[in-house]
PDB file of C-alpha atoms in Angstrom:
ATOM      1  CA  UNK A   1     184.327 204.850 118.881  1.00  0.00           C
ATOM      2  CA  UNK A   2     186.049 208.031 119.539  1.00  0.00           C
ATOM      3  CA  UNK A   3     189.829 207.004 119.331  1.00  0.00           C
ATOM      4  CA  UNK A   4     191.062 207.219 115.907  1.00  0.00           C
ATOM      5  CA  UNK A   5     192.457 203.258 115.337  1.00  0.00           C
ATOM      6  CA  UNK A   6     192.991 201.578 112.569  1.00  0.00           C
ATOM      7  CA  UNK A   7     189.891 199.797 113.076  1.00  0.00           C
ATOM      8  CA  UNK A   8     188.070 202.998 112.959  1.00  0.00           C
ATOM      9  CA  UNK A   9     189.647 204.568 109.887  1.00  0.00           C
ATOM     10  CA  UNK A  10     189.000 200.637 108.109  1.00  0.00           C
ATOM     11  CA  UNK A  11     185.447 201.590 108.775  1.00  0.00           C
ATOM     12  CA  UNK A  12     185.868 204.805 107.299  1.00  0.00           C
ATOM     13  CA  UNK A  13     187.179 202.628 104.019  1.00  0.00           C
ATOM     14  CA  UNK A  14     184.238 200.145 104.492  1.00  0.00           C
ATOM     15  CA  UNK A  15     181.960 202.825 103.713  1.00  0.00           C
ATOM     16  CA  UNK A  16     183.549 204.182 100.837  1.00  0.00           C
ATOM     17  CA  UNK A  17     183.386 200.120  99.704  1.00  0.00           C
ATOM     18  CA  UNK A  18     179.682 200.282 100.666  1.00  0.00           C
ATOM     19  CA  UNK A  19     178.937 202.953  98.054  1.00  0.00           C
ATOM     20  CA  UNK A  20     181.025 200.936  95.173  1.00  0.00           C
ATOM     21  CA  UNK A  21     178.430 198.279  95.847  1.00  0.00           C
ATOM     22  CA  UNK A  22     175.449 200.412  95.787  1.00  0.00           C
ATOM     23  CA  UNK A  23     175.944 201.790  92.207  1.00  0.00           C
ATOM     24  CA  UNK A  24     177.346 197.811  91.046  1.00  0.00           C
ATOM     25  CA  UNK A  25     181.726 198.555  91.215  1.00  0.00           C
ATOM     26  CA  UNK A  26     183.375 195.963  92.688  1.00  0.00           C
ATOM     27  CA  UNK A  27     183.012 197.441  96.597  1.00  0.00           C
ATOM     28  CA  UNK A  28     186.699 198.048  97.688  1.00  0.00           C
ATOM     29  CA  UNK A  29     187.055 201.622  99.721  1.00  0.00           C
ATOM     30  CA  UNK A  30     190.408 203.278 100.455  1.00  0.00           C
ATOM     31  CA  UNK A  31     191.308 206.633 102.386  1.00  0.00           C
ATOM     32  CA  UNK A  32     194.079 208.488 103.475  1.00  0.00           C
ATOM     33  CA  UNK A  33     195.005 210.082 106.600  1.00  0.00           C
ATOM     34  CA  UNK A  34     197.604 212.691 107.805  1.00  0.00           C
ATOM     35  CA  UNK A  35     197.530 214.063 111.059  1.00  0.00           C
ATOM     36  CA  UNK A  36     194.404 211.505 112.283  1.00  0.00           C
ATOM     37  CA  UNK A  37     192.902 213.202 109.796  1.00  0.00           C
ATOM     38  CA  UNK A  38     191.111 211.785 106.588  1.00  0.00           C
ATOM     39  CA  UNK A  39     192.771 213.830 103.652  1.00  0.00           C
ATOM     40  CA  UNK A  40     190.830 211.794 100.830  1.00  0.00           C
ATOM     41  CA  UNK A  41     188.870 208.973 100.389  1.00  0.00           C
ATOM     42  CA  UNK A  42     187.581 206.678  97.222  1.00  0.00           C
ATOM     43  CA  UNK A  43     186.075 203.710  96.152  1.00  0.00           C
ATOM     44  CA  UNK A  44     186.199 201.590  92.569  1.00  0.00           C
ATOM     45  CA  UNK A  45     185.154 203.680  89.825  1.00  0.00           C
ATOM     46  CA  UNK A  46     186.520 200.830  86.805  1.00  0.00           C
ATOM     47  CA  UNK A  47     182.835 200.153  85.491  1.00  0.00           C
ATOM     48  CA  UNK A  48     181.278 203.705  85.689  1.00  0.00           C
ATOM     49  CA  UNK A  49     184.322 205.046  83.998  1.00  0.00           C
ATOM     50  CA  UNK A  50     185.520 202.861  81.808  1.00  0.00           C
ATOM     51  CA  UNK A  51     189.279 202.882  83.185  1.00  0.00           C
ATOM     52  CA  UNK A  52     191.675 200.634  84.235  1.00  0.00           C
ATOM     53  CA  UNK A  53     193.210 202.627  87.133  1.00  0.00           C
ATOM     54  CA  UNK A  54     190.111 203.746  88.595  1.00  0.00           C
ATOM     55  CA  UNK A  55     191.045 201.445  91.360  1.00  0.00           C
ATOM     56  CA  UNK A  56     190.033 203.020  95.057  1.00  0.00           C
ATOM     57  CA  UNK A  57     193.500 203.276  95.560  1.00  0.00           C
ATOM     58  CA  UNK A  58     194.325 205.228  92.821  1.00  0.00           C
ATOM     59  CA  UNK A  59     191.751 207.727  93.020  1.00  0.00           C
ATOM     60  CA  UNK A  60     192.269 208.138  96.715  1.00  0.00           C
ATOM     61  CA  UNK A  61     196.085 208.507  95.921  1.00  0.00           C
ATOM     62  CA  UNK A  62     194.942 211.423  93.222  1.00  0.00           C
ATOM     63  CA  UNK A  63     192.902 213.496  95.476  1.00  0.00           C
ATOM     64  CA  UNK A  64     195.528 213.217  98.320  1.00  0.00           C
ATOM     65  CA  UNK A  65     198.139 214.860  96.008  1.00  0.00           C
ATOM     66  CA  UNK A  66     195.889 217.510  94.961  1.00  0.00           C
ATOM     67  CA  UNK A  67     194.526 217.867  98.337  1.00  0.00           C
ATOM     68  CA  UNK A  68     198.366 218.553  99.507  1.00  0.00           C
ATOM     69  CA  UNK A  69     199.728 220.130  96.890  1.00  0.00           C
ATOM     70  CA  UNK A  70     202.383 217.389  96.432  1.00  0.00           C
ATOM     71  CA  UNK A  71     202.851 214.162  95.147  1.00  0.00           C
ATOM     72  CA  UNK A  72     204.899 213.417  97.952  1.00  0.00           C
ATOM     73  CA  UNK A  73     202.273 211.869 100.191  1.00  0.00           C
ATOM     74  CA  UNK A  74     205.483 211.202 103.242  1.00  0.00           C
ATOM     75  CA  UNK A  75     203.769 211.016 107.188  1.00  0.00           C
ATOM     76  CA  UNK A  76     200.131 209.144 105.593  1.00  0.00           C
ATOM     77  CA  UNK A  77     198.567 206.331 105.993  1.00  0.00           C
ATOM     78  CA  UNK A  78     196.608 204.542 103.246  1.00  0.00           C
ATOM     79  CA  UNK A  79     193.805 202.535 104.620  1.00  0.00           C
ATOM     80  CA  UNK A  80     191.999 200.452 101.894  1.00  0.00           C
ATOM     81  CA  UNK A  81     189.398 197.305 102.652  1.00  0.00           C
ATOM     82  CA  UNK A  82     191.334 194.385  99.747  1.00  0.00           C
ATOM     83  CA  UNK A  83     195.150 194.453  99.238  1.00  0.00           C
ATOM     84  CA  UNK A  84     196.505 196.447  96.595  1.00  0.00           C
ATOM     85  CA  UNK A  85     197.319 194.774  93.071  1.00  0.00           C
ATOM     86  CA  UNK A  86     200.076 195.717  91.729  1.00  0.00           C
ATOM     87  CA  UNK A  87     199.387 198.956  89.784  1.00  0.00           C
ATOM     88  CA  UNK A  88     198.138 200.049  93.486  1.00  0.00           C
ATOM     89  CA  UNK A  89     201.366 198.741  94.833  1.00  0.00           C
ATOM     90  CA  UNK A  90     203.234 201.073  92.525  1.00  0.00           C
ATOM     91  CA  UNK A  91     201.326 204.131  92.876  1.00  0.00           C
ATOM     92  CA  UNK A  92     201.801 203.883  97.074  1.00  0.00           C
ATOM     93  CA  UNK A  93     205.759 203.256  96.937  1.00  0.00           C
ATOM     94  CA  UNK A  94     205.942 205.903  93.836  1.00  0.00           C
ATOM     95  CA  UNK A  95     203.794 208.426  96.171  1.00  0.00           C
ATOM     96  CA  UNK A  96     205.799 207.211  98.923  1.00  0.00           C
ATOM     97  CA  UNK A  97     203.190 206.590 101.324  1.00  0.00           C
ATOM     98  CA  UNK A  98     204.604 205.682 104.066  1.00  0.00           C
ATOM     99  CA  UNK A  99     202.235 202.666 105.326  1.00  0.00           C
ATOM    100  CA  UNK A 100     199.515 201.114 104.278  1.00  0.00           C
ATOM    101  CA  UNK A 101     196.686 199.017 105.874  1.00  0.00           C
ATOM    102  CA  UNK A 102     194.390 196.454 104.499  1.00  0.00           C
ATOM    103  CA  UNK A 103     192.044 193.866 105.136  1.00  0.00           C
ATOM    104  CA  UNK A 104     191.245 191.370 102.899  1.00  0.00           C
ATOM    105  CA  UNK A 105     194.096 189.520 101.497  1.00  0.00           C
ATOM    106  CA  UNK A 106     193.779 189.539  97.510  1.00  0.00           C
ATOM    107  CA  UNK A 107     194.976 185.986  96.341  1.00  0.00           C
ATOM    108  CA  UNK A 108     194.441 186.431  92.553  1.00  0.00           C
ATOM    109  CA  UNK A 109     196.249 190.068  93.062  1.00  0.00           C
ATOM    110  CA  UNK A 110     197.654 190.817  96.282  1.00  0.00           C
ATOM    111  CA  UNK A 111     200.990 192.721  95.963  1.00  0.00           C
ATOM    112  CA  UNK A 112     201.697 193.496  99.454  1.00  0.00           C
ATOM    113  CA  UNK A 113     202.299 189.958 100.963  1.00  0.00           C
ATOM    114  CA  UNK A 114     200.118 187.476  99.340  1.00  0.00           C
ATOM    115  CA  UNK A 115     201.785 187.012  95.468  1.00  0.00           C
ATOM    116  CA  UNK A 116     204.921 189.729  96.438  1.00  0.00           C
ATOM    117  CA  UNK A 117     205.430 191.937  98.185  1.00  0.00           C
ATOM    118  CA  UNK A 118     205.977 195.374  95.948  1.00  0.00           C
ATOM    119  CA  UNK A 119     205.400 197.311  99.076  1.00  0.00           C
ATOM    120  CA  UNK A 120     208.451 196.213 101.089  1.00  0.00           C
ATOM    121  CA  UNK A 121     210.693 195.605  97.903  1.00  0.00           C
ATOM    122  CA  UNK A 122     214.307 196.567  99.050  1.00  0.00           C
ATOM    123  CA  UNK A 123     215.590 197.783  95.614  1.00  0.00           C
ATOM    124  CA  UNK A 124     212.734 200.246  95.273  1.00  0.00           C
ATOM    125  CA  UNK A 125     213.856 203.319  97.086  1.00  0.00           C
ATOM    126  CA  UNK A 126     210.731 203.875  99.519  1.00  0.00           C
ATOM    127  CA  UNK A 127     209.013 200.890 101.140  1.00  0.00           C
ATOM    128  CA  UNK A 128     205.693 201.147 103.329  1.00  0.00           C
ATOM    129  CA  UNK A 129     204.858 199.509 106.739  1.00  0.00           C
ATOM    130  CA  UNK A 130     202.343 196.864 105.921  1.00  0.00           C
ATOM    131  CA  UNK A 131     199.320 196.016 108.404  1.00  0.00           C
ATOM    132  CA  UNK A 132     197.283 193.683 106.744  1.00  0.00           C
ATOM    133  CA  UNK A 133     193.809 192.140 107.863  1.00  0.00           C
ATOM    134  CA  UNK A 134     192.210 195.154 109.797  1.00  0.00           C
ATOM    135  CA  UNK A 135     188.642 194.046 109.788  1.00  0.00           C
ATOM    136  CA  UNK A 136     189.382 191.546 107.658  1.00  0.00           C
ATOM    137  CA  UNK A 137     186.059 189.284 108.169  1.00  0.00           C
ATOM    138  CA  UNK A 138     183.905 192.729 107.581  1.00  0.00           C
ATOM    139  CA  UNK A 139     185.976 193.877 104.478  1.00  0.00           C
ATOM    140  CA  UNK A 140     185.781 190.009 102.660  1.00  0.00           C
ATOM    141  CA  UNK A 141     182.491 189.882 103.555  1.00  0.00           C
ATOM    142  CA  UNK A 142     181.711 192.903 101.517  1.00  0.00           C
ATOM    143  CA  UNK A 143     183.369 191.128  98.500  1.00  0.00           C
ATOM    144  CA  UNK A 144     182.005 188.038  98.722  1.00  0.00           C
ATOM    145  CA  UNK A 145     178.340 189.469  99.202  1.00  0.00           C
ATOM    146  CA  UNK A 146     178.647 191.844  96.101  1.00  0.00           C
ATOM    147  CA  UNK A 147     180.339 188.497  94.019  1.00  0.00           C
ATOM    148  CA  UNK A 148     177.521 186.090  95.352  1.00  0.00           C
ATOM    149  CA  UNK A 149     174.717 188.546  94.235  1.00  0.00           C
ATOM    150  CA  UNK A 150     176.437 188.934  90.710  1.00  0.00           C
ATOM    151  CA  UNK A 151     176.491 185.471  90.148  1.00  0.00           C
ATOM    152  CA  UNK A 152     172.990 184.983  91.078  1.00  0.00           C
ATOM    153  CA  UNK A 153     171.797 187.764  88.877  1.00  0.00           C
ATOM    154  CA  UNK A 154     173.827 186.117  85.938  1.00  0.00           C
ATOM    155  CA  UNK A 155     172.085 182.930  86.584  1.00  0.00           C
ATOM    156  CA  UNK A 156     168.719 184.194  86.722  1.00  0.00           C
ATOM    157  CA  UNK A 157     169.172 185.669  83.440  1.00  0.00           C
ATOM    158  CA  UNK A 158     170.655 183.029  81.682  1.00  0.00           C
ATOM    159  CA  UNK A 159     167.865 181.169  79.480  1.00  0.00           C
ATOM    160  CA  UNK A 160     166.812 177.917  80.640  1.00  0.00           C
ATOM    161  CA  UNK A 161     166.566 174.845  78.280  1.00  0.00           C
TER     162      UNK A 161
END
């Protein structure tokens, strides 16, 4: 794939995802791009480091500002593979990103369509574009693979009677 879609930079966040998985965080990826070009990219860090926001989309968000020199993150795009909660949701219209794509749809969380919509809130005073399920099948299927495998781990440690 050489054009730079959306579908291509959702891969981008699908690998990020992938390595959340690979050392046990729950596998959501997120990166942002200026210019077609990636400017920063993340995945969960909650479990390694022991911190609430280490959310993809936080992190991500962190390393963008540093990246640029600004906390202004205006003309990006945030890409990230489950819908931002609502900490997420504040940290995109506070950096004022611009617009934000996702795949999975987050019932238990979702704050950019699914419970509200923080992202598009009219008495904030910056709103993102919203394009939600980009690979959606590959990005829930990353979730619900990591989830299955936990649960069968937790069973086959749990003493039998």
């Amino acid at each position: 794939m050489t054009d730079k879609t959306d579908q291509y930079f959702m891969k981008l966040a699908l690998e990020q995802a992938k390595k959340a998985a690979s050392i046990g965080e729950v596998p959501i990826g997120a990166i942002i791009v200026k210019d077609g070009k990636v400017i920063a990219s993340a995945y969960n860090l909650r479990e390694t480091e022991q911190r609430s926001i280490a959310h993809a989309e936080m992190l991500a968000i962190d390393h963008a500002c540093k990246q640029l020199g600004t906390w202004r993150l205006e003309n990006t795009t945030l890409y990230v593979t489950l819908e931002p909660c609502p900490m997420c949701s504040g940290g995109i219209v506070l950096s004022r990103i611009p617009r934000v794509v996702y795949g999975a749809s987050d019932p238990k969380g979702g704050c950019a369509g699914t419970i509200m919509n923080l992202l598009q809130e009219d008495r904030f005073n910056h709103q993102s574009s919203i394009t939600k399920g980009v690979l959606e099948e590959e990005c829930g299927k990353v979730l619900s693979e990591f989830f299955q495998k936990l649960r069968n781990k937790k069973k086959d440690s749990s003493p039998t009677n």
